[in-house]
Amino acid sequence: MLLALQLLNLLEAEAGDTTPDQFSFTDQTAVDVSSTITSAAIQVTGIDTAAAITVTGGEYDINGSGTFVSTEGTVNNGETVRARHTSSASYLTATNTVITIGGVSDTFTSTTRVEPAGEAGGVGAPTRMGGMMIFG
């Protein structure tokens, strides 16, 4: 039994730790509709070998390269990751991008702004016509 535990520990040591510390993207609110929204960077910590990174509902880049991809890749300890997606075409609507690194996930969410007055479905600013206020 002791030999089996020692062998298991040896195999785990050779494989390395690919499970990072929990990370958290800062969500954004009141963003413009149909716009490219990029998260602030998170730093990957707690791993000692490259870990798999995947994305759902958007793209990511590593170390601020500006090259955003949606395919699986790898990330190393100390590197930074940003998430990116296109915000909703509707007002007051959330868009989510899930980043998973070594089995640990977080969701980056952006929520679009309130519909401005005067746009489709909104009420325009009042105007004065003679002694009356006209809303339209």
mmCIF file of C-alpha atoms in Angstrom, residues 28-33 35 37 85 87-88 91 93 110-114:
data_model
loop_
_atom_site.group_PDB
_atom_site.id
_atom_site.type_symbol
_atom_site.label_atom_id
_atom_site.label_comp_id
_atom_site.label_asym_id
_atom_site.label_seq_id
_atom_site.Cartn_x
_atom_site.Cartn_y
_atom_site.Cartn_z
ATOM 1 C CA GLN A 28 -19.038 45.400 -17.131
ATOM 2 C CA THR A 29 -22.360 47.244 -17.126
ATOM 3 C CA ALA A 30 -23.922 50.009 -19.226
ATOM 4 C CA VAL A 31 -21.899 49.040 -22.307
ATOM 5 C CA ASP A 32 -22.948 50.092 -25.808
ATOM 6 C CA VAL A 33 -25.059 47.702 -27.865
ATOM 7 C CA SER A 35 -19.898 46.564 -29.412
ATOM 8 C CA ILE A 37 -16.205 44.357 -25.099
ATOM 9 C CA HIS A 85 -17.185 39.206 -26.929
ATOM 10 C CA SER A 87 -22.331 42.857 -26.591
ATOM 11 C CA SER A 88 -26.009 42.250 -27.227
ATOM 12 C CA TYR A 91 -30.677 47.206 -24.447
ATOM 13 C CA THR A 93 -29.236 42.510 -22.012
ATOM 14 C CA SER A 110 -21.265 42.561 -20.036
ATOM 15 C CA THR A 111 -24.710 44.141 -19.829
ATOM 16 C CA THR A 112 -25.856 46.756 -22.297
ATOM 17 C CA ARG A 113 -27.048 50.189 -21.260
ATOM 18 C CA VAL A 114 -30.547 51.563 -20.864
#
